[in-house]
Amino acid sequence: MTQSVLVVGSGGREHALAWALARDPQVRVHIAPGNPGTAAVGTNHPVDALDGEAVAALAVALGADLVVVGPEAPLVAGVADDVRAKGIPVFGPSAAAARLEGSKAFAKEIMEAAGVPTADARLCLDMGEVVAALDEFGPPYVVKDDGLAAGKGVIVTTDRDAAIRHAAGCRAVIVEEFLDGPEVSLFALSDGTHVLPFEPAQDFKRVGDGDAGPNTGGMGAYTPLPWAPPGLTDEVVRTVIQPTVDELRRRGTPFVGLVYAGLALTSRGLRVVEFNCRFGDPETQPLLTRLETPLFEVLHAAATGGLGGHAPLAWGSGAAVGVVVAAHGYPDSPRRGDPITGADQDGVFHAGTALDADGRLVSAGGRVLTVVGTGDTLAAARDAAYATVARIGLPGGFSRSDIALKAANAEVNA
Ligand code: AMP
Ligand code: GLY
């Protein structure tokens, strides 16, 4: 029987979700609003992802068997609740559970209640408290805007004045201890009670090679992590994901969707850097490229309380590397309207793209494309990704050249 799924959002993550769902011949994919990339794997509908009533009405009109809400902004705004109110299975947390990402202070409160290891932190409501907290922890300073900021609300710096300036631009501020050690992104599906982990991935947050420059939404990612300690996934599920899901259920706000734990493997053990309430971007693109379990079945199981006793997810044996092609000026002031060529190659996922009045593909956001290469090894997957990037044209566009390089060279130590 054909199943119909509506994916909500318009980024690279939504293109990857739509692509992976559409690999299944039984699944018809609709996207609201989507982008020119999603139009090649499903049907785009011009509905605002933030308009919960309109999304719910579209899901009803399509007879959707499942709705997958991709980005954090609609989740935090309650779009999943609006669809659930129509009796349609939804993969994506309620507004109440999405606060795990929407408020860093709430996430810290949940972690404290659930005994989940994270950075020691102070919530500061005025500059006096900020300065006191900075001097308590010392450099490097970590200052975070409490609300959603698309990955750009955080500054990590040894410059005390820069830390203070960043805090002055935020309404409520978290100041926290610096975490050393490599970062890991661990995703797990949750049906509110049971969880099913993905393989770990690593994301590159800084804009420049060698982790130079400001934080971005993410400039690239790869999976698997050959350097990860054995048993890492089990440890994260046991000490981080399951206790967090249990705590949210205990509070009457079960988390149905994807728990994304951003972790630091520090010299003192693993610590949560942040939670997200949705698939991460760009980790999703390489992860779903390697996923062999049919995606519709497992997302539907999560949306309907059916993950208990589910088989582990199945993965292809090789590696996948995703490299973001960003627009001139990203992340500060990305330029729009530049013509894009070469985006029709295999493994290219669209994010900030649009068609201009003449039907030509142009840039329309900071992260324009994510290019995924695969291979038996990380080195081979890197070569494949960068070969595809080399065939893409975007005036002023740029990529990091070192995505997965240290891992491919066995230079990451956990
Ligand atoms: P967040 O939005 O909390 O994920 O922070 C964005 C990025 O800033 C993270 O992926 C880390 O690279 C960095 N970061 C955040 N918190 C810390 C911390 N306590 N210590 C070191 N780096 C951090
Ligand atoms: N890759 C980081 C994020 O999705 O927030």
CSV table of C-alpha atoms and ligand atoms in Angstrom, one decimal:
chain,number,residue,atom,x,y,z
A,1,MET,CA,0.0,0.0,0.0
A,2,THR,CA,1.3,3.5,-0.8
A,3,GLN,CA,2.1,5.7,2.1
A,4,SER,CA,2.0,9.4,2.0
A,5,VAL,CA,4.4,11.6,4.1
A,6,LEU,CA,4.6,15.3,4.5
A,7,VAL,CA,8.1,16.8,5.3
A,8,VAL,CA,7.9,20.3,6.8
A,9,GLY,CA,10.9,22.6,6.1
A,10,SER,CA,13.1,23.8,3.3
A,11,GLY,CA,16.7,23.1,4.2
A,12,GLY,CA,19.4,20.6,3.4
A,13,ARG,CA,18.1,18.3,6.1
A,14,GLU,CA,14.6,18.3,4.6
A,15,HIS,CA,16.1,17.5,1.2
A,16,ALA,CA,17.9,14.6,2.7
A,17,LEU,CA,14.8,13.4,4.6
A,18,ALA,CA,12.7,13.6,1.5
A,19,TRP,CA,15.3,11.8,-0.6
A,20,ALA,CA,15.7,9.0,1.9
A,21,LEU,CA,12.0,8.6,2.3
A,22,ALA,CA,11.5,8.6,-1.5
A,23,ARG,CA,14.0,5.7,-2.0
A,24,ASP,CA,11.1,3.5,-0.8
A,25,PRO,CA,8.9,2.8,-3.8
A,26,GLN,CA,5.8,2.6,-1.5
A,27,VAL,CA,6.3,6.1,-0.2
A,28,ARG,CA,5.0,9.3,-1.8
A,29,VAL,CA,6.7,12.4,-0.4
A,30,HIS,CA,5.3,15.9,-0.1
A,31,ILE,CA,7.3,18.9,1.2
A,32,ALA,CA,6.1,22.2,2.7
A,33,PRO,CA,7.5,24.4,1.4
A,34,GLY,CA,10.6,22.5,0.2
A,35,ASN,CA,13.3,23.8,-2.2
A,36,PRO,CA,14.3,23.1,-5.8
A,37,GLY,CA,16.1,20.0,-4.6
A,38,THR,CA,13.1,18.5,-2.9
A,39,ALA,CA,11.0,19.1,-6.0
A,40,ALA,CA,13.1,16.4,-7.7
A,41,VAL,CA,12.1,13.7,-5.2
A,42,GLY,CA,8.6,14.7,-4.2
A,43,THR,CA,5.9,17.4,-4.5
A,44,ASN,CA,6.5,20.8,-3.1
A,45,HIS,CA,3.6,22.8,-1.6
A,46,PRO,CA,3.8,26.6,-1.0
A,47,VAL,CA,2.9,26.5,2.7
A,48,ASP,CA,4.8,28.4,5.4
A,49,ALA,CA,6.5,25.8,7.7
A,50,LEU,CA,5.8,28.1,10.7
A,51,ASP,CA,2.0,28.2,10.0
A,52,GLY,CA,0.8,25.3,12.0
A,53,GLU,CA,-2.9,25.6,10.9
A,54,ALA,CA,-1.9,25.7,7.3
A,55,VAL,CA,0.5,22.7,7.7
A,56,ALA,CA,-2.2,20.7,9.5
A,57,ALA,CA,-4.7,21.6,6.8
A,58,LEU,CA,-2.3,20.4,4.1
A,59,ALA,CA,-1.6,17.2,5.9
A,60,VAL,CA,-5.4,16.5,6.1
A,61,ALA,CA,-5.9,17.4,2.4
A,62,LEU,CA,-3.1,15.0,1.4
A,63,GLY,CA,-4.4,12.2,3.6
A,64,ALA,CA,-0.9,12.1,5.1
A,65,ASP,CA,0.0,8.9,7.0
A,66,LEU,CA,2.9,10.7,8.6
A,67,VAL,CA,4.2,14.3,9.0
A,68,VAL,CA,7.9,14.9,9.7
A,69,VAL,CA,8.7,18.4,11.0
A,70,GLY,CA,12.3,19.2,10.2
A,71,PRO,CA,13.5,22.5,11.6
A,72,GLU,CA,13.6,23.8,15.2
A,73,ALA,CA,11.6,27.0,14.6
A,74,PRO,CA,8.3,25.3,13.7
A,75,LEU,CA,8.8,22.7,16.4
A,76,VAL,CA,9.3,25.3,19.1
A,77,ALA,CA,6.3,27.2,17.7
A,78,GLY,CA,4.1,24.1,18.1
A,79,VAL,CA,3.5,23.0,14.5
A,80,ALA,CA,3.7,19.4,15.6
A,81,ASP,CA,0.9,20.0,18.1
A,82,ASP,CA,-1.3,21.5,15.5
A,83,VAL,CA,-0.9,18.5,13.2
A,84,ARG,CA,-1.2,16.0,16.1
A,85,ALA,CA,-4.5,17.7,17.0
A,86,LYS,CA,-5.9,16.4,13.7
A,87,GLY,CA,-5.1,12.8,14.7
A,88,ILE,CA,-2.2,12.4,12.2
A,89,PRO,CA,1.0,10.7,13.3
A,90,VAL,CA,3.8,13.3,13.7
A,91,PHE,CA,7.5,12.8,13.9
A,92,GLY,CA,8.6,15.8,15.9
A,93,PRO,CA,8.2,17.0,19.5
A,94,SER,CA,5.5,19.1,20.9
A,95,ALA,CA,6.3,22.7,21.7
A,96,ALA,CA,6.7,21.8,25.3
A,97,ALA,CA,9.2,19.0,24.6
A,98,ALA,CA,11.0,21.1,21.9
A,99,ARG,CA,12.1,23.5,24.7
A,100,LEU,CA,14.9,21.0,25.1
A,101,GLU,CA,16.4,23.0,22.2
A,102,GLY,CA,14.4,26.2,22.4
A,103,SER,CA,15.7,27.2,25.9
A,104,LYS,CA,19.2,26.4,27.0
A,105,ALA,CA,18.1,27.1,30.6
A,106,PHE,CA,15.3,24.5,30.3
A,107,ALA,CA,17.8,22.0,28.9
A,108,LYS,CA,20.1,22.6,31.8
A,109,GLU,CA,17.2,22.1,34.2
A,110,ILE,CA,16.2,18.8,32.6
A,111,MET,CA,19.8,17.6,32.6
A,112,GLU,CA,20.2,18.4,36.3
A,113,ALA,CA,17.0,16.6,37.2
A,114,ALA,CA,17.9,13.6,35.1
A,115,GLY,CA,21.6,13.5,36.3
A,116,VAL,CA,22.9,14.0,32.8
A,117,PRO,CA,26.6,15.2,32.6
A,118,THR,CA,27.0,18.7,31.1
A,119,ALA,CA,29.1,21.8,31.5
A,120,ASP,CA,28.7,23.7,34.8
A,121,ALA,CA,26.8,26.8,33.9
A,122,ARG,CA,25.3,30.1,35.3
A,123,LEU,CA,22.1,31.7,33.9
A,124,CYS,CA,22.7,35.5,34.0
A,125,LEU,CA,20.0,38.1,33.8
A,126,ASP,CA,22.2,41.2,34.0
A,127,MET,CA,25.8,42.2,33.1
A,128,GLY,CA,27.0,42.1,36.7
A,129,GLU,CA,26.1,38.4,36.9
A,130,VAL,CA,27.7,37.9,33.5
A,131,VAL,CA,31.0,39.4,34.6
A,132,ALA,CA,31.0,37.5,37.8
A,133,ALA,CA,30.3,34.2,36.0
A,134,LEU,CA,33.1,34.9,33.4
A,135,ASP,CA,35.6,35.5,36.2
A,136,GLU,CA,34.4,32.4,38.1
A,137,PHE,CA,35.0,30.1,35.2
A,138,GLY,CA,38.0,31.9,33.6
A,139,PRO,CA,39.1,31.6,29.9
A,140,PRO,CA,38.3,30.3,27.4
A,141,TYR,CA,35.0,32.0,27.9
A,142,VAL,CA,31.7,30.4,26.7
A,143,VAL,CA,28.7,32.7,26.4
A,144,LYS,CA,25.4,31.5,25.0
A,145,ASP,CA,22.2,33.3,24.1
A,146,ASP,CA,19.4,31.5,25.9
A,147,GLY,CA,17.0,31.3,22.9
A,148,LEU,CA,17.2,29.9,19.4
A,149,ALA,CA,20.0,31.4,17.3
A,150,ALA,CA,20.6,29.0,14.4
A,151,GLY,CA,23.9,27.9,15.9
A,152,LYS,CA,25.2,31.4,16.0
A,153,GLY,CA,24.2,32.5,19.5
A,154,VAL,CA,27.4,31.1,21.1
A,155,ILE,CA,30.8,32.6,21.4
A,156,VAL,CA,33.9,30.7,22.6
A,157,THR,CA,36.8,33.1,23.1
A,158,THR,CA,39.8,33.9,25.3
A,159,ASP,CA,39.0,37.6,24.8
A,160,ARG,CA,37.1,38.7,27.9
A,161,ASP,CA,35.9,42.0,26.3
A,162,ALA,CA,34.5,40.0,23.3
A,163,ALA,CA,32.7,37.7,25.7
A,164,ILE,CA,31.1,40.7,27.5
A,165,ARG,CA,30.1,42.3,24.2
A,166,HIS,CA,28.4,39.1,23.0
A,167,ALA,CA,26.5,38.9,26.3
A,168,ALA,CA,25.3,42.5,26.0
A,169,GLY,CA,23.5,41.5,22.7
A,170,CYS,CA,21.5,38.7,24.4
A,171,ARG,CA,18.4,39.0,26.5
A,172,ALA,CA,19.2,36.1,28.9
A,173,VAL,CA,22.7,34.6,28.9
A,174,ILE,CA,24.3,31.3,29.9
A,175,VAL,CA,27.9,31.5,30.9
A,176,GLU,CA,29.5,28.1,31.2
A,177,GLU,CA,32.8,26.2,31.7
A,178,PHE,CA,34.8,25.4,28.6
A,179,LEU,CA,34.7,21.8,27.5
A,180,ASP,CA,37.9,20.3,25.9
A,181,GLY,CA,38.0,17.3,23.7
A,182,PRO,CA,36.5,16.2,20.3
A,183,GLU,CA,32.8,16.8,19.7
A,184,VAL,CA,30.3,14.1,18.7
A,185,SER,CA,26.8,14.4,17.4
A,186,LEU,CA,24.6,11.5,18.5
A,187,PHE,CA,21.0,11.3,17.1
A,188,ALA,CA,18.4,9.0,18.6
A,189,LEU,CA,14.8,8.4,17.5
A,190,SER,CA,12.3,8.6,20.4
A,191,ASP,CA,8.7,7.5,20.6
A,192,GLY,CA,8.4,9.2,24.0
A,193,THR,CA,9.5,6.1,25.9
A,194,HIS,CA,11.9,4.0,23.9
A,195,VAL,CA,14.9,5.3,21.9
A,196,LEU,CA,16.8,4.0,18.9
A,197,PRO,CA,20.3,5.5,18.3
A,198,PHE,CA,21.9,6.4,15.0
A,199,GLU,CA,25.6,5.9,14.5
A,200,PRO,CA,27.6,8.9,15.7
A,201,ALA,CA,28.7,11.7,13.4
A,202,GLN,CA,31.0,14.7,13.7
A,203,ASP,CA,30.1,18.2,12.6
A,204,PHE,CA,32.4,21.2,11.9
A,205,LYS,CA,30.9,24.3,13.4
A,206,ARG,CA,33.5,27.0,12.6
A,207,VAL,CA,33.5,28.7,9.2
A,208,GLY,CA,37.2,28.2,8.3
A,209,ASP,CA,39.8,25.5,7.9
A,210,GLY,CA,41.5,24.5,11.1
A,211,ASP,CA,38.4,25.6,13.1
A,212,ALA,CA,39.1,29.2,12.5
A,213,GLY,CA,36.5,32.0,12.5
A,214,PRO,CA,33.0,32.3,13.9
A,215,ASN,CA,30.5,29.5,14.6
A,216,THR,CA,28.1,28.6,11.8
A,217,GLY,CA,25.1,26.2,11.5
A,218,GLY,CA,27.7,23.6,10.4
A,219,MET,CA,30.2,23.5,7.5
A,220,GLY,CA,30.4,19.7,7.0
A,221,ALA,CA,30.1,16.4,8.7
A,222,TYR,CA,31.1,12.7,8.5
A,223,THR,CA,30.2,9.3,9.7
A,224,PRO,CA,31.2,6.9,11.1
A,225,LEU,CA,33.9,8.0,13.6
A,226,PRO,CA,36.8,5.5,13.4
A,227,TRP,CA,38.4,7.1,16.5
A,228,ALA,CA,35.3,6.9,18.7
A,229,PRO,CA,35.8,4.8,21.9
A,230,PRO,CA,34.0,1.4,21.7
A,231,GLY,CA,30.7,1.4,23.4
A,232,LEU,CA,30.3,5.2,22.9
A,233,THR,CA,26.7,5.0,21.5
A,234,ASP,CA,25.6,2.7,24.3
A,235,GLU,CA,27.1,5.0,26.9
A,236,VAL,CA,25.4,8.1,25.4
A,237,VAL,CA,22.0,6.3,25.3
A,238,ARG,CA,22.4,5.1,28.9
A,239,THR,CA,23.7,8.2,30.5
A,240,VAL,CA,22.2,11.0,28.3
A,241,ILE,CA,19.4,10.1,25.9
A,242,GLN,CA,17.3,7.7,27.9
A,243,PRO,CA,17.4,9.7,31.2
A,244,THR,CA,16.4,12.8,29.2
A,245,VAL,CA,13.5,11.1,27.5
A,246,ASP,CA,12.5,9.6,30.8
A,247,GLU,CA,12.5,13.0,32.5
A,248,LEU,CA,10.4,14.6,29.8
A,249,ARG,CA,7.9,11.8,30.0
A,250,ARG,CA,7.8,12.0,33.8
A,251,ARG,CA,6.9,15.7,33.4
A,252,GLY,CA,3.9,14.9,31.1
A,253,THR,CA,5.7,16.2,28.0
A,254,PRO,CA,7.0,13.1,26.2
A,255,PHE,CA,9.5,13.7,23.5
A,256,VAL,CA,8.4,12.1,20.2
A,257,GLY,CA,11.0,12.8,17.5
A,258,LEU,CA,14.7,13.1,17.2
A,259,VAL,CA,16.9,13.8,20.2
A,260,TYR,CA,20.2,15.3,19.1
A,261,ALA,CA,22.9,15.2,21.7
A,262,GLY,CA,25.9,17.4,20.9
A,263,LEU,CA,28.7,16.0,23.1
A,264,ALA,CA,32.2,16.8,24.1
A,265,LEU,CA,34.4,13.8,24.9
A,266,THR,CA,36.4,15.7,27.6
A,267,SER,CA,39.4,14.5,29.6
A,268,ARG,CA,36.9,14.1,32.5
A,269,GLY,CA,34.4,12.0,30.5
A,270,LEU,CA,31.6,12.8,28.2
A,271,ARG,CA,29.5,16.0,28.6
A,272,VAL,CA,26.5,17.4,26.8
A,273,VAL,CA,27.3,20.6,25.0
A,274,GLU,CA,23.7,21.1,23.7
A,275,PHE,CA,20.5,19.3,22.8
A,276,ASN,CA,18.6,19.8,19.6
A,277,CYS,CA,15.1,18.6,19.1
A,278,ARG,CA,15.5,17.6,15.4
A,279,PHE,CA,17.8,16.1,12.9
A,280,GLY,CA,21.0,18.1,12.7
A,281,ASP,CA,22.2,19.8,9.6
A,282,PRO,CA,24.6,18.8,7.9
A,283,GLU,CA,25.0,15.5,9.8
A,284,THR,CA,21.7,14.3,8.5
A,285,GLN,CA,22.9,14.3,4.9
A,286,PRO,CA,25.8,11.8,5.3
A,287,LEU,CA,24.0,9.8,8.0
A,288,LEU,CA,20.9,9.2,5.8
A,289,THR,CA,23.1,8.3,2.9
A,290,ARG,CA,24.5,5.4,4.9
A,291,LEU,CA,21.2,4.4,6.5
A,292,GLU,CA,19.8,1.1,5.2
A,293,THR,CA,16.7,0.7,7.4
A,294,PRO,CA,13.6,2.0,5.5
A,295,LEU,CA,13.1,5.5,6.9
A,296,PHE,CA,9.3,5.7,6.7
A,297,GLU,CA,8.8,2.6,8.7
A,298,VAL,CA,11.1,3.7,11.6
A,299,LEU,CA,9.8,7.3,11.7
A,300,HIS,CA,6.2,6.1,11.7
A,301,ALA,CA,7.1,3.6,14.5
A,302,ALA,CA,8.5,6.5,16.5
A,303,ALA,CA,5.5,8.7,15.8
A,304,THR,CA,3.1,6.0,17.0
A,305,GLY,CA,4.8,4.6,20.1
A,306,GLY,CA,6.2,1.6,18.3
A,307,LEU,CA,10.0,1.7,19.0
A,308,GLY,CA,9.9,-0.8,21.9
A,309,GLY,CA,11.7,-4.0,20.8
A,310,HIS,CA,12.5,-2.4,17.4
A,311,ALA,CA,15.6,-3.9,15.6
A,312,PRO,CA,18.7,-1.7,15.7
A,313,LEU,CA,19.1,0.6,12.6
A,314,ALA,CA,21.1,-0.9,9.8
A,315,TRP,CA,24.0,0.9,8.2
A,316,GLY,CA,26.0,0.6,5.1
A,317,SER,CA,29.6,-0.5,5.8
A,318,GLY,CA,31.4,2.4,4.2
A,319,ALA,CA,31.9,6.1,5.2
A,320,ALA,CA,30.1,9.3,4.1
A,321,VAL,CA,31.4,12.8,4.2
A,322,GLY,CA,29.3,15.9,3.7
A,323,VAL,CA,30.8,19.2,2.6
A,324,VAL,CA,28.8,22.5,2.7
A,325,VAL,CA,29.0,24.9,-0.1
A,326,ALA,CA,28.4,28.3,1.5
A,327,ALA,CA,27.5,31.6,-0.1
A,328,HIS,CA,29.9,34.6,-0.3
A,329,GLY,CA,29.8,36.4,3.0
A,330,TYR,CA,28.4,33.5,5.1
A,331,PRO,CA,27.8,33.5,8.1
A,332,ASP,CA,27.7,37.3,8.6
A,333,SER,CA,26.0,38.5,5.4
A,334,PRO,CA,25.4,35.8,2.9
A,335,ARG,CA,24.9,37.1,-0.7
A,336,ARG,CA,21.9,35.8,-2.5
A,337,GLY,CA,21.0,35.5,-6.2
A,338,ASP,CA,24.3,34.0,-7.4
A,339,PRO,CA,23.9,31.4,-10.2
A,340,ILE,CA,24.6,27.8,-9.3
A,341,THR,CA,25.8,25.1,-11.7
A,342,GLY,CA,26.5,21.4,-11.1
A,343,ALA,CA,23.9,20.9,-8.5
A,344,ASP,CA,22.2,18.1,-10.3
A,345,GLN,CA,25.0,15.6,-9.4
A,346,ASP,CA,24.4,12.6,-7.2
A,347,GLY,CA,24.9,13.3,-3.5
A,348,VAL,CA,24.1,17.1,-3.8
A,349,PHE,CA,21.5,18.3,-1.3
A,350,HIS,CA,20.0,21.7,-1.6
A,351,ALA,CA,19.6,24.1,1.3
A,352,GLY,CA,19.6,27.8,0.4
A,353,THR,CA,18.6,27.6,-3.3
A,354,ALA,CA,15.8,29.0,-5.3
A,355,LEU,CA,14.7,29.4,-8.9
A,356,ASP,CA,14.9,33.0,-10.3
A,357,ALA,CA,12.3,34.6,-12.6
A,358,ASP,CA,13.9,32.8,-15.6
A,359,GLY,CA,13.9,29.4,-13.9
A,360,ARG,CA,17.6,29.4,-13.2
A,361,LEU,CA,19.0,27.9,-10.0
A,362,VAL,CA,20.4,30.7,-7.7
A,363,SER,CA,21.6,31.0,-4.1
A,364,ALA,CA,19.0,32.0,-1.6
A,365,GLY,CA,20.7,31.5,1.8
A,366,GLY,CA,24.0,31.1,3.7
A,367,ARG,CA,24.5,27.4,3.4
A,368,VAL,CA,23.6,26.7,-0.3
A,369,LEU,CA,24.3,23.0,-0.9
A,370,THR,CA,25.7,20.0,1.1
A,371,VAL,CA,27.7,17.6,-1.1
A,372,VAL,CA,27.9,14.0,0.2
A,373,GLY,CA,30.6,11.6,-1.0
A,374,THR,CA,30.7,8.0,0.0
A,375,GLY,CA,33.5,5.3,-0.1
A,376,ASP,CA,34.9,2.4,1.7
A,377,THR,CA,37.0,4.7,3.8
A,378,LEU,CA,36.8,8.2,5.0
A,379,ALA,CA,39.6,9.2,2.7
A,380,ALA,CA,37.7,7.7,-0.3
A,381,ALA,CA,34.5,9.4,0.8
A,382,ARG,CA,36.3,12.7,1.2
A,383,ASP,CA,37.8,12.4,-2.3
A,384,ALA,CA,34.4,11.7,-3.7
A,385,ALA,CA,32.8,14.7,-2.0
A,386,TYR,CA,35.5,17.1,-3.0
A,387,ALA,CA,35.4,15.9,-6.6
A,388,THR,CA,31.7,16.7,-6.7
A,389,VAL,CA,32.3,20.1,-5.0
A,390,ALA,CA,34.9,20.9,-7.7
A,391,ARG,CA,32.3,20.5,-10.4
A,392,ILE,CA,29.9,23.0,-8.7
A,393,GLY,CA,29.9,26.6,-9.8
A,394,LEU,CA,28.8,29.4,-7.3
A,395,PRO,CA,30.5,32.8,-7.7
A,396,GLY,CA,32.0,33.8,-4.3
A,397,GLY,CA,31.0,30.4,-2.8
A,398,PHE,CA,33.3,28.5,-0.6
A,399,SER,CA,33.8,25.3,1.4
A,400,ARG,CA,36.1,24.1,4.1
A,401,SER,CA,38.8,21.9,2.6
A,402,ASP,CA,39.4,19.9,5.8
A,403,ILE,CA,36.1,18.1,6.5
A,404,ALA,CA,36.9,14.7,8.0
A,405,LEU,CA,40.6,15.2,7.2
A,406,LYS,CA,42.0,14.6,10.7
A,407,ALA,CA,39.8,11.5,11.1
A,408,ALA,CA,40.9,10.1,7.7
A,409,ASN,CA,44.5,10.6,8.8
A,410,ALA,CA,43.9,9.0,12.3
A,411,GLU,CA,44.8,12.3,14.0
A,412,VAL,CA,41.7,12.6,16.3
A,413,ASN,CA,42.2,11.4,19.9
A,414,ALA,CA,39.3,10.8,22.2
B,1,AMP,P1,25.8,25.2,21.0
B,1,AMP,O1,24.8,26.1,20.2
B,1,AMP,O2,25.5,25.2,22.5
B,1,AMP,O3,25.8,23.9,20.4
B,1,AMP,O4,27.2,25.7,20.8
B,1,AMP,C1,27.8,25.8,19.5
B,1,AMP,C2,29.2,25.3,19.5
B,1,AMP,O5,30.0,26.1,20.4
B,1,AMP,C3,29.4,23.9,19.9
B,1,AMP,O6,29.2,23.0,19.0
B,1,AMP,C4,30.8,23.9,20.4
B,1,AMP,O7,31.7,23.8,19.3
B,1,AMP,C5,31.0,25.3,21.0
B,1,AMP,N1,30.7,25.2,22.5
B,1,AMP,C6,29.5,25.4,23.1
B,1,AMP,N2,29.6,25.2,24.4
B,1,AMP,C7,30.9,24.9,24.7
B,1,AMP,C8,31.6,24.7,25.9
B,1,AMP,N3,31.1,24.7,27.1
B,1,AMP,N4,33.0,24.5,25.7
B,1,AMP,C9,33.6,24.5,24.5
B,1,AMP,N5,32.9,24.7,23.4
B,1,AMP,C10,31.6,25.0,23.4
B,2,GLY,N1,24.8,20.6,13.0
B,2,GLY,C1,24.4,21.4,14.0
B,2,GLY,C2,22.9,21.6,14.0
B,2,GLY,O1,22.2,21.0,13.3
B,2,GLY,O2,22.5,22.4,14.9
